[in-house]
Amino acid sequence: MITTWLYGPGEACSKMPGKMEAPWRLVLLGAPGVGKGTQAELLNEQLGACHLSTGDAFRAAAGRADCHLTPAMAEAMDYIRRGALVPDGTVWDMVRERGKCLHCPGGFILDGFPRTIHQAEALHGFLAEEGISLDAVIDYEMPLAQIVGRLSGRRVCAQCNAIFHVDDTGAPSRCDHCGGQLHHREDDRPESITVRMKVYENSTAPLIQYYQNLGLLVPVPASGSPKEIFARTVAALKRKRDPSCQQQDNFDRTSNAISALP
Ligand code: AMP
């Protein structure tokens, strides 16, 4: 359980991942709604690396009855509601405070962070100081028009954060996994979606070139089912670690299983 990431350094994780020989340290890029959260969960199951989402950490802060929000956090909630980016200083304070999560022995999957060049530079400096290096930055690619459709139909379980789509199941109201109530995120409403897409194009898309220049970028087409996208991700990561690996994807279509990464 990623308690430290969600609730801050005062809360220890109830279950620490075991030490990995070669833990994966990843950043997931891609427009909001492209499916980063779903892929991060699948990667977490497969690789053991912690799923660290800044959006989830903000929502956890907002949803805690016993949490007295600092003025910066209260202000952050206002930005989130409008679909705008929270100021870099507030985001970085939150990430830095949780810096030990970046030392997790199981590795990490950063989702939704960094979102600006400033944040990427802050992360780069921090990781260099701490002697940690990123293995890859996965960029999930999808035309923006397709993403808008996905976002407006997205429903999220209030209890376990599982993601559903109105298209998949008609109009679901309960979570398949835990029975929790599904809700429509305030920032998945049309007014906020438009703002978030503009913000993505202006502030976050430049990170693609930034990480390309650092030789870390791994582009992955994000169309198809979560399983198909995941299989592509796994194959791309394999090729990144071992460029001699020519395998296009290692999705076993007979068993539907995805063989473990080395
Ligand atoms: P997400 O769940 O990643 O879509 O994030 C939800 C919202 O939280 C975003 O629309 C932003 O308002 C805010 N947020 C999350 N991560 C960041 C970040 N790295 N920089 C700025 N704002 C963020």
PDB file of C-alpha atoms and ligand atoms in Angstrom:
ATOM      1  CA  MET A   1       0.000   0.000   0.000  1.00  0.00           C
ATOM      2  CA  ILE A   2       1.462   3.358  -1.045  1.00  0.00           C
ATOM      3  CA  THR A   3       0.480   5.060   2.196  1.00  0.00           C
ATOM      4  CA  THR A   4       3.585   7.245   2.415  1.00  0.00           C
ATOM      5  CA  TRP A   5       3.007   8.639  -1.056  1.00  0.00           C
ATOM      6  CA  LEU A   6      -0.713   9.265  -0.532  1.00  0.00           C
ATOM      7  CA  TYR A   7      -0.629  10.671   2.997  1.00  0.00           C
ATOM      8  CA  GLY A   8       2.910  12.000   3.428  1.00  0.00           C
ATOM      9  CA  PRO A   9       6.087  10.923   5.199  1.00  0.00           C
ATOM     10  CA  GLY A  10       4.332  10.684   8.610  1.00  0.00           C
ATOM     11  CA  GLU A  11       2.556   7.525   7.384  1.00  0.00           C
ATOM     12  CA  ALA A  12       4.602   4.385   6.761  1.00  0.00           C
ATOM     13  CA  CYS A  13       3.657   1.998   3.943  1.00  0.00           C
ATOM     14  CA  SER A  14       1.972  -1.085   5.371  1.00  0.00           C
ATOM     15  CA  LYS A  15       3.635  -3.402   2.854  1.00  0.00           C
ATOM     16  CA  MET A  16       7.071  -2.624   1.486  1.00  0.00           C
ATOM     17  CA  PRO A  17       8.005  -4.235  -1.834  1.00  0.00           C
ATOM     18  CA  GLY A  18      10.942  -6.634  -1.637  1.00  0.00           C
ATOM     19  CA  LYS A  19      14.342  -5.582  -2.939  1.00  0.00           C
ATOM     20  CA  MET A  20      14.528  -6.066  -6.706  1.00  0.00           C
ATOM     21  CA  GLU A  21      17.725  -6.890  -8.533  1.00  0.00           C
ATOM     22  CA  ALA A  22      17.002  -4.317 -11.195  1.00  0.00           C
ATOM     23  CA  PRO A  23      14.048  -2.205 -10.055  1.00  0.00           C
ATOM     24  CA  TRP A  24      12.260  -0.183 -12.715  1.00  0.00           C
ATOM     25  CA  ARG A  25      12.185   3.571 -12.262  1.00  0.00           C
ATOM     26  CA  LEU A  26       9.755   4.986 -14.747  1.00  0.00           C
ATOM     27  CA  VAL A  27       7.910   8.157 -15.653  1.00  0.00           C
ATOM     28  CA  LEU A  28       4.623   7.890 -17.557  1.00  0.00           C
ATOM     29  CA  LEU A  29       3.835  10.751 -19.929  1.00  0.00           C
ATOM     30  CA  GLY A  30       0.712  11.293 -22.001  1.00  0.00           C
ATOM     31  CA  ALA A  31      -2.341  13.526 -22.021  1.00  0.00           C
ATOM     32  CA  PRO A  32      -4.890  13.210 -19.191  1.00  0.00           C
ATOM     33  CA  GLY A  33      -7.237  10.314 -19.936  1.00  0.00           C
ATOM     34  CA  VAL A  34      -4.841   8.425 -22.189  1.00  0.00           C
ATOM     35  CA  GLY A  35      -4.837   5.531 -19.701  1.00  0.00           C
ATOM     36  CA  LYS A  36      -1.674   6.185 -17.665  1.00  0.00           C
ATOM     37  CA  GLY A  37      -3.350   5.262 -14.375  1.00  0.00           C
ATOM     38  CA  THR A  38      -4.574   1.908 -15.695  1.00  0.00           C
ATOM     39  CA  GLN A  39      -1.172   1.109 -17.205  1.00  0.00           C
ATOM     40  CA  ALA A  40       0.576   2.169 -13.994  1.00  0.00           C
ATOM     41  CA  GLU A  41      -1.556  -0.309 -12.026  1.00  0.00           C
ATOM     42  CA  LEU A  42      -0.792  -3.120 -14.497  1.00  0.00           C
ATOM     43  CA  LEU A  43       2.908  -2.260 -14.416  1.00  0.00           C
ATOM     44  CA  ASN A  44       2.787  -2.196 -10.634  1.00  0.00           C
ATOM     45  CA  GLU A  45       1.324  -5.720 -10.588  1.00  0.00           C
ATOM     46  CA  GLN A  46       3.901  -6.970 -13.079  1.00  0.00           C
ATOM     47  CA  LEU A  47       7.048  -5.113 -11.996  1.00  0.00           C
ATOM     48  CA  GLY A  48       6.372  -4.520  -8.306  1.00  0.00           C
ATOM     49  CA  ALA A  49       7.329  -0.852  -8.694  1.00  0.00           C
ATOM     50  CA  CYS A  50       5.194   1.602  -6.682  1.00  0.00           C
ATOM     51  CA  HIS A  51       2.569   3.600  -8.551  1.00  0.00           C
ATOM     52  CA  LEU A  52       3.141   7.212  -7.530  1.00  0.00           C
ATOM     53  CA  SER A  53       0.471   9.562  -8.874  1.00  0.00           C
ATOM     54  CA  THR A  54       0.525  13.236  -7.882  1.00  0.00           C
ATOM     55  CA  GLY A  55      -3.180  13.492  -8.790  1.00  0.00           C
ATOM     56  CA  ASP A  56      -3.971  10.646  -6.338  1.00  0.00           C
ATOM     57  CA  ALA A  57      -1.864  12.323  -3.627  1.00  0.00           C
ATOM     58  CA  PHE A  58      -3.802  15.604  -4.106  1.00  0.00           C
ATOM     59  CA  ARG A  59      -7.141  13.770  -4.025  1.00  0.00           C
ATOM     60  CA  ALA A  60      -6.083  11.870  -0.901  1.00  0.00           C
ATOM     61  CA  ALA A  61      -5.239  15.165   0.808  1.00  0.00           C
ATOM     62  CA  ALA A  62      -8.591  16.646  -0.234  1.00  0.00           C
ATOM     63  CA  GLY A  63     -10.561  13.603   0.905  1.00  0.00           C
ATOM     64  CA  ARG A  64      -9.104  13.142   4.362  1.00  0.00           C
ATOM     65  CA  ALA A  65     -11.497  14.237   7.060  1.00  0.00           C
ATOM     66  CA  ASP A  66      -8.683  14.440   9.630  1.00  0.00           C
ATOM     67  CA  CYS A  67      -6.372  16.298   7.300  1.00  0.00           C
ATOM     68  CA  HIS A  68      -6.023  19.963   7.986  1.00  0.00           C
ATOM     69  CA  LEU A  69      -5.142  21.377   4.584  1.00  0.00           C
ATOM     70  CA  THR A  70      -2.301  23.866   4.442  1.00  0.00           C
ATOM     71  CA  PRO A  71      -3.188  27.099   2.589  1.00  0.00           C
ATOM     72  CA  ALA A  72      -1.074  25.880  -0.359  1.00  0.00           C
ATOM     73  CA  MET A  73      -3.016  22.592  -0.498  1.00  0.00           C
ATOM     74  CA  ALA A  74      -6.387  24.352  -0.192  1.00  0.00           C
ATOM     75  CA  GLU A  75      -5.326  26.599  -3.084  1.00  0.00           C
ATOM     76  CA  ALA A  76      -4.178  23.511  -5.036  1.00  0.00           C
ATOM     77  CA  MET A  77      -7.717  22.061  -4.827  1.00  0.00           C
ATOM     78  CA  ASP A  78      -9.027  25.151  -6.558  1.00  0.00           C
ATOM     79  CA  TYR A  79      -6.657  24.669  -9.490  1.00  0.00           C
ATOM     80  CA  ILE A  80      -7.599  20.989  -9.715  1.00  0.00           C
ATOM     81  CA  ARG A  81     -11.323  21.730  -9.822  1.00  0.00           C
ATOM     82  CA  ARG A  82     -10.773  24.093 -12.759  1.00  0.00           C
ATOM     83  CA  GLY A  83      -8.553  21.605 -14.598  1.00  0.00           C
ATOM     84  CA  ALA A  84      -5.542  23.943 -14.318  1.00  0.00           C
ATOM     85  CA  LEU A  85      -2.093  22.878 -13.175  1.00  0.00           C
ATOM     86  CA  VAL A  86      -1.214  23.301  -9.513  1.00  0.00           C
ATOM     87  CA  PRO A  87       1.748  25.719  -9.218  1.00  0.00           C
ATOM     88  CA  ASP A  88       5.147  24.046  -9.612  1.00  0.00           C
ATOM     89  CA  GLY A  89       6.287  25.099  -6.117  1.00  0.00           C
ATOM     90  CA  THR A  90       3.341  23.385  -4.395  1.00  0.00           C
ATOM     91  CA  VAL A  91       3.731  20.215  -6.464  1.00  0.00           C
ATOM     92  CA  TRP A  92       7.463  20.046  -5.877  1.00  0.00           C
ATOM     93  CA  ASP A  93       7.056  20.596  -2.100  1.00  0.00           C
ATOM     94  CA  MET A  94       4.675  17.645  -2.053  1.00  0.00           C
ATOM     95  CA  VAL A  95       6.939  15.375  -4.117  1.00  0.00           C
ATOM     96  CA  ARG A  96      10.105  16.363  -2.272  1.00  0.00           C
ATOM     97  CA  GLU A  97       8.440  15.698   1.067  1.00  0.00           C
ATOM     98  CA  ARG A  98       7.752  12.169  -0.226  1.00  0.00           C
ATOM     99  CA  GLY A  99      11.288  11.841  -1.636  1.00  0.00           C
ATOM    100  CA  LYS A 100      11.903   8.542   0.142  1.00  0.00           C
ATOM    101  CA  CYS A 101       9.321   6.927  -2.168  1.00  0.00           C
ATOM    102  CA  LEU A 102      11.840   7.481  -4.970  1.00  0.00           C
ATOM    103  CA  HIS A 103      14.232   5.242  -3.027  1.00  0.00           C
ATOM    104  CA  CYS A 104      11.661   2.445  -2.840  1.00  0.00           C
ATOM    105  CA  PRO A 105      13.500  -0.890  -3.226  1.00  0.00           C
ATOM    106  CA  GLY A 106      10.812  -2.044  -5.674  1.00  0.00           C
ATOM    107  CA  GLY A 107      11.320   0.986  -7.935  1.00  0.00           C
ATOM    108  CA  PHE A 108       8.627   3.503  -8.891  1.00  0.00           C
ATOM    109  CA  ILE A 109       6.240   4.536 -11.636  1.00  0.00           C
ATOM    110  CA  LEU A 110       5.641   8.284 -11.611  1.00  0.00           C
ATOM    111  CA  ASP A 111       2.226   9.077 -13.086  1.00  0.00           C
ATOM    112  CA  GLY A 112       1.191  12.694 -13.682  1.00  0.00           C
ATOM    113  CA  PHE A 113       4.555  14.045 -12.567  1.00  0.00           C
ATOM    114  CA  PRO A 114       6.514  15.817 -13.950  1.00  0.00           C
ATOM    115  CA  ARG A 115       4.046  17.889 -15.936  1.00  0.00           C
ATOM    116  CA  THR A 116       6.187  20.946 -16.736  1.00  0.00           C
ATOM    117  CA  ILE A 117       9.814  21.504 -17.737  1.00  0.00           C
ATOM    118  CA  HIS A 118      10.393  23.133 -14.322  1.00  0.00           C
ATOM    119  CA  GLN A 119       9.133  20.017 -12.537  1.00  0.00           C
ATOM    120  CA  ALA A 120      11.245  17.778 -14.798  1.00  0.00           C
ATOM    121  CA  GLU A 121      14.354  19.819 -13.996  1.00  0.00           C
ATOM    122  CA  ALA A 122      13.607  19.700 -10.261  1.00  0.00           C
ATOM    123  CA  LEU A 123      13.165  15.919 -10.460  1.00  0.00           C
ATOM    124  CA  HIS A 124      16.329  15.535 -12.535  1.00  0.00           C
ATOM    125  CA  GLY A 125      18.373  17.524  -9.965  1.00  0.00           C
ATOM    126  CA  PHE A 126      16.896  15.602  -7.036  1.00  0.00           C
ATOM    127  CA  LEU A 127      17.525  12.181  -8.594  1.00  0.00           C
ATOM    128  CA  ALA A 128      21.111  13.161  -9.494  1.00  0.00           C
ATOM    129  CA  GLU A 129      21.746  14.313  -5.890  1.00  0.00           C
ATOM    130  CA  GLU A 130      20.299  11.089  -4.537  1.00  0.00           C
ATOM    131  CA  GLY A 131      22.210   8.873  -6.980  1.00  0.00           C
ATOM    132  CA  ILE A 132      19.057   7.489  -8.609  1.00  0.00           C
ATOM    133  CA  SER A 133      18.570   7.227 -12.368  1.00  0.00           C
ATOM    134  CA  LEU A 134      15.451   6.838 -14.451  1.00  0.00           C
ATOM    135  CA  ASP A 135      15.256   3.747 -16.678  1.00  0.00           C
ATOM    136  CA  ALA A 136      12.684   5.054 -19.134  1.00  0.00           C
ATOM    137  CA  VAL A 137       9.986   7.645 -19.770  1.00  0.00           C
ATOM    138  CA  ILE A 138       7.010   6.062 -21.487  1.00  0.00           C
ATOM    139  CA  ASP A 139       5.020   8.420 -23.677  1.00  0.00           C
ATOM    140  CA  TYR A 140       1.487   7.137 -24.334  1.00  0.00           C
ATOM    141  CA  GLU A 141       0.465   8.530 -27.716  1.00  0.00           C
ATOM    142  CA  MET A 142      -3.125   9.161 -28.804  1.00  0.00           C
ATOM    143  CA  PRO A 143      -4.894  11.872 -30.872  1.00  0.00           C
ATOM    144  CA  LEU A 144      -6.394  14.482 -28.514  1.00  0.00           C
ATOM    145  CA  ALA A 145      -9.923  14.182 -30.014  1.00  0.00           C
ATOM    146  CA  GLN A 146     -10.040  10.502 -29.023  1.00  0.00           C
ATOM    147  CA  ILE A 147      -8.878  11.322 -25.492  1.00  0.00           C
ATOM    148  CA  VAL A 148     -11.656  13.853 -24.889  1.00  0.00           C
ATOM    149  CA  GLY A 149     -14.244  11.114 -25.558  1.00  0.00           C
ATOM    150  CA  ARG A 150     -12.522   8.799 -23.105  1.00  0.00           C
ATOM    151  CA  LEU A 151     -12.319  11.397 -20.357  1.00  0.00           C
ATOM    152  CA  SER A 152     -15.958  12.452 -20.460  1.00  0.00           C
ATOM    153  CA  GLY A 153     -17.043   8.787 -20.135  1.00  0.00           C
ATOM    154  CA  ARG A 154     -14.623   7.969 -17.323  1.00  0.00           C
ATOM    155  CA  ARG A 155     -15.975   6.928 -13.918  1.00  0.00           C
ATOM    156  CA  VAL A 156     -13.753   6.303 -10.912  1.00  0.00           C
ATOM    157  CA  CYS A 157     -14.404   4.109  -7.877  1.00  0.00           C
ATOM    158  CA  ALA A 158     -14.466   6.296  -4.767  1.00  0.00           C
ATOM    159  CA  GLN A 159     -13.080   3.411  -2.700  1.00  0.00           C
ATOM    160  CA  CYS A 160     -10.335   1.664  -4.703  1.00  0.00           C
ATOM    161  CA  ASN A 161      -9.730   4.164  -7.557  1.00  0.00           C
ATOM    162  CA  ALA A 162     -10.489   1.550 -10.265  1.00  0.00           C
ATOM    163  CA  ILE A 163     -11.356   3.205 -13.557  1.00  0.00           C
ATOM    164  CA  PHE A 164     -14.458   2.412 -15.656  1.00  0.00           C
ATOM    165  CA  HIS A 165     -15.933   3.793 -18.870  1.00  0.00           C
ATOM    166  CA  VAL A 166     -19.552   4.514 -19.582  1.00  0.00           C
ATOM    167  CA  ASP A 167     -19.098   2.896 -23.028  1.00  0.00           C
ATOM    168  CA  ASP A 168     -17.856  -0.394 -21.597  1.00  0.00           C
ATOM    169  CA  THR A 169     -20.749  -1.182 -19.290  1.00  0.00           C
ATOM    170  CA  GLY A 170     -23.619   1.158 -20.121  1.00  0.00           C
ATOM    171  CA  ALA A 171     -23.900   3.408 -17.088  1.00  0.00           C
ATOM    172  CA  PRO A 172     -22.153   1.619 -14.208  1.00  0.00           C
ATOM    173  CA  SER A 173     -22.803   2.859 -10.701  1.00  0.00           C
ATOM    174  CA  ARG A 174     -20.875   0.307  -8.609  1.00  0.00           C
ATOM    175  CA  CYS A 175     -17.295  -0.897  -8.819  1.00  0.00           C
ATOM    176  CA  ASP A 176     -16.795  -4.450 -10.131  1.00  0.00           C
ATOM    177  CA  HIS A 177     -13.848  -4.994  -7.793  1.00  0.00           C
ATOM    178  CA  CYS A 178     -14.995  -3.696  -4.419  1.00  0.00           C
ATOM    179  CA  GLY A 179     -18.622  -2.597  -4.838  1.00  0.00           C
ATOM    180  CA  GLY A 180     -17.665   1.046  -4.168  1.00  0.00           C
ATOM    181  CA  GLN A 181     -19.677   3.932  -5.593  1.00  0.00           C
ATOM    182  CA  LEU A 182     -18.476   5.172  -8.991  1.00  0.00           C
ATOM    183  CA  HIS A 183     -18.253   8.886  -9.528  1.00  0.00           C
ATOM    184  CA  HIS A 184     -17.579  11.361 -12.304  1.00  0.00           C
ATOM    185  CA  ARG A 185     -14.470  13.342 -11.377  1.00  0.00           C
ATOM    186  CA  GLU A 186     -15.212  17.040 -11.215  1.00  0.00           C
ATOM    187  CA  ASP A 187     -12.286  17.707 -13.558  1.00  0.00           C
ATOM    188  CA  ASP A 188     -13.618  15.172 -16.101  1.00  0.00           C
ATOM    189  CA  ARG A 189     -16.516  17.520 -16.937  1.00  0.00           C
ATOM    190  CA  PRO A 190     -16.413  19.213 -20.378  1.00  0.00           C
ATOM    191  CA  GLU A 191     -15.348  22.713 -19.175  1.00  0.00           C
ATOM    192  CA  SER A 192     -12.404  21.309 -17.239  1.00  0.00           C
ATOM    193  CA  ILE A 193     -11.432  18.844 -19.968  1.00  0.00           C
ATOM    194  CA  THR A 194     -10.944  21.682 -22.474  1.00  0.00           C
ATOM    195  CA  VAL A 195      -8.666  23.501 -20.023  1.00  0.00           C
ATOM    196  CA  ARG A 196      -6.701  20.319 -19.234  1.00  0.00           C
ATOM    197  CA  MET A 197      -6.064  19.565 -22.914  1.00  0.00           C
ATOM    198  CA  LYS A 198      -4.777  23.114 -23.551  1.00  0.00           C
ATOM    199  CA  VAL A 199      -2.597  22.896 -20.462  1.00  0.00           C
ATOM    200  CA  TYR A 200      -1.259  19.549 -21.649  1.00  0.00           C
ATOM    201  CA  GLU A 201      -0.323  20.891 -25.073  1.00  0.00           C
ATOM    202  CA  ASN A 202       1.344  24.029 -23.689  1.00  0.00           C
ATOM    203  CA  SER A 203       3.062  22.741 -20.558  1.00  0.00           C
ATOM    204  CA  THR A 204       3.411  18.963 -20.638  1.00  0.00           C
ATOM    205  CA  ALA A 205       3.922  18.047 -24.312  1.00  0.00           C
ATOM    206  CA  PRO A 206       7.353  19.824 -24.338  1.00  0.00           C
ATOM    207  CA  LEU A 207       8.544  17.103 -21.933  1.00  0.00           C
ATOM    208  CA  ILE A 208       8.493  14.639 -24.840  1.00  0.00           C
ATOM    209  CA  GLN A 209      11.429  16.472 -26.459  1.00  0.00           C
ATOM    210  CA  TYR A 210      13.098  16.999 -23.069  1.00  0.00           C
ATOM    211  CA  TYR A 211      13.212  13.264 -22.360  1.00  0.00           C
ATOM    212  CA  GLN A 212      13.989  12.438 -25.993  1.00  0.00           C
ATOM    213  CA  ASN A 213      17.126  14.583 -25.609  1.00  0.00           C
ATOM    214  CA  LEU A 214      18.064  12.616 -22.484  1.00  0.00           C
ATOM    215  CA  GLY A 215      17.722   9.341 -24.430  1.00  0.00           C
ATOM    216  CA  LEU A 216      14.972   8.112 -22.093  1.00  0.00           C
ATOM    217  CA  LEU A 217      11.848   8.396 -24.247  1.00  0.00           C
ATOM    218  CA  VAL A 218       9.901   5.242 -25.092  1.00  0.00           C
ATOM    219  CA  PRO A 219       6.845   6.049 -27.278  1.00  0.00           C
ATOM    220  CA  VAL A 220       3.922   3.626 -26.984  1.00  0.00           C
ATOM    221  CA  PRO A 221       0.704   3.928 -29.062  1.00  0.00           C
ATOM    222  CA  ALA A 222      -2.196   4.074 -26.586  1.00  0.00           C
ATOM    223  CA  SER A 223      -5.055   2.812 -28.741  1.00  0.00           C
ATOM    224  CA  GLY A 224      -6.663  -0.578 -28.124  1.00  0.00           C
ATOM    225  CA  SER A 225      -7.573  -2.414 -24.940  1.00  0.00           C
ATOM    226  CA  PRO A 226      -5.619  -1.940 -21.689  1.00  0.00           C
ATOM    227  CA  LYS A 227      -4.147  -5.431 -22.193  1.00  0.00           C
ATOM    228  CA  GLU A 228      -2.934  -4.617 -25.693  1.00  0.00           C
ATOM    229  CA  ILE A 229      -1.401  -1.331 -24.564  1.00  0.00           C
ATOM    230  CA  PHE A 230       0.223  -3.110 -21.635  1.00  0.00           C
ATOM    231  CA  ALA A 231       1.727  -5.780 -23.898  1.00  0.00           C
ATOM    232  CA  ARG A 232       3.182  -3.013 -26.082  1.00  0.00           C
ATOM    233  CA  THR A 233       4.577  -1.287 -23.012  1.00  0.00           C
ATOM    234  CA  VAL A 234       6.251  -4.441 -21.734  1.00  0.00           C
ATOM    235  CA  ALA A 235       7.781  -5.150 -25.152  1.00  0.00           C
ATOM    236  CA  ALA A 236       9.029  -1.559 -25.451  1.00  0.00           C
ATOM    237  CA  LEU A 237      10.588  -1.681 -21.976  1.00  0.00           C
ATOM    238  CA  LYS A 238      12.316  -4.950 -22.817  1.00  0.00           C
ATOM    239  CA  ARG A 239      13.769  -3.385 -25.944  1.00  0.00           C
ATOM    240  CA  LYS A 240      14.877  -0.341 -23.945  1.00  0.00           C
ATOM    241  CA  ARG A 241      16.815  -2.464 -21.480  1.00  0.00           C
ATOM    242  CA  ASP A 242      18.059  -4.888 -24.101  1.00  0.00           C
ATOM    243  CA  PRO A 243      18.131  -3.268 -27.559  1.00  0.00           C
ATOM    244  CA  SER A 244      19.034  -6.638 -29.116  1.00  0.00           C
ATOM    245  CA  CYS A 245      15.584  -7.925 -28.112  1.00  0.00           C
ATOM    246  CA  GLN A 246      13.574  -7.830 -31.353  1.00  0.00           C
ATOM    247  CA  GLN A 247      10.334  -9.156 -29.875  1.00  0.00           C
ATOM    248  CA  GLN A 248       7.454  -6.873 -30.879  1.00  0.00           C
ATOM    249  CA  ASP A 249       5.333  -7.874 -27.905  1.00  0.00           C
ATOM    250  CA  ASN A 250       5.400 -10.766 -25.500  1.00  0.00           C
ATOM    251  CA  PHE A 251       1.690 -11.113 -25.012  1.00  0.00           C
ATOM    252  CA  ASP A 252       0.822 -14.797 -24.879  1.00  0.00           C
ATOM    253  CA  ARG A 253      -2.477 -14.950 -26.754  1.00  0.00           C
ATOM    254  CA  THR A 254      -3.211 -18.520 -25.691  1.00  0.00           C
ATOM    255  CA  SER A 255      -3.108 -17.957 -21.964  1.00  0.00           C
ATOM    256  CA  ASN A 256      -3.644 -14.190 -22.024  1.00  0.00           C
ATOM    257  CA  ALA A 257      -0.665 -14.004 -19.703  1.00  0.00           C
ATOM    258  CA  ILE A 258       2.201 -11.636 -20.091  1.00  0.00           C
ATOM    259  CA  SER A 259       5.506 -13.248 -19.346  1.00  0.00           C
ATOM    260  CA  ALA A 260       7.539 -11.615 -16.590  1.00  0.00           C
ATOM    261  CA  LEU A 261      10.124  -9.041 -17.468  1.00  0.00           C
ATOM    262  CA  PRO A 262      13.677 -10.149 -16.806  1.00  0.00           C
TER     263      PRO A 262
HETATM  264  P1  AMP B   1      -4.365  13.613 -12.644  1.00  0.00           P
HETATM  265  O1  AMP B   1      -5.080  12.677 -11.742  1.00  0.00           O
HETATM  266  O2  AMP B   1      -2.919  13.232 -12.867  1.00  0.00           O
HETATM  267  O3  AMP B   1      -5.094  13.884 -13.924  1.00  0.00           O
HETATM  268  O4  AMP B   1      -4.289  15.014 -11.873  1.00  0.00           O
HETATM  269  C1  AMP B   1      -5.463  15.722 -11.520  1.00  0.00           C
HETATM  270  C2  AMP B   1      -5.156  17.187 -11.353  1.00  0.00           C
HETATM  271  O5  AMP B   1      -4.203  17.354 -10.286  1.00  0.00           O
HETATM  272  C3  AMP B   1      -4.520  17.872 -12.554  1.00  0.00           C
HETATM  273  O6  AMP B   1      -5.483  18.289 -13.516  1.00  0.00           O
HETATM  274  C4  AMP B   1      -3.825  19.047 -11.890  1.00  0.00           C
HETATM  275  O7  AMP B   1      -4.750  20.053 -11.534  1.00  0.00           O
HETATM  276  C5  AMP B   1      -3.314  18.432 -10.591  1.00  0.00           C
HETATM  277  N1  AMP B   1      -1.961  17.856 -10.764  1.00  0.00           N
HETATM  278  C6  AMP B   1      -1.604  16.547 -10.640  1.00  0.00           C
HETATM  279  N2  AMP B   1      -0.293  16.391 -10.860  1.00  0.00           N
HETATM  280  C7  AMP B   1       0.195  17.623 -11.144  1.00  0.00           C
HETATM  281  C8  AMP B   1       1.467  18.120 -11.500  1.00  0.00           C
HETATM  282  N3  AMP B   1       2.523  17.306 -11.609  1.00  0.00           N
HETATM  283  N4  AMP B   1       1.597  19.459 -11.728  1.00  0.00           N
HETATM  284  C9  AMP B   1       0.547  20.286 -11.605  1.00  0.00           C
HETATM  285  N5  AMP B   1      -0.690  19.886 -11.307  1.00  0.00           N
HETATM  286  C10 AMP B   1      -0.881  18.562 -11.070  1.00  0.00           C
END
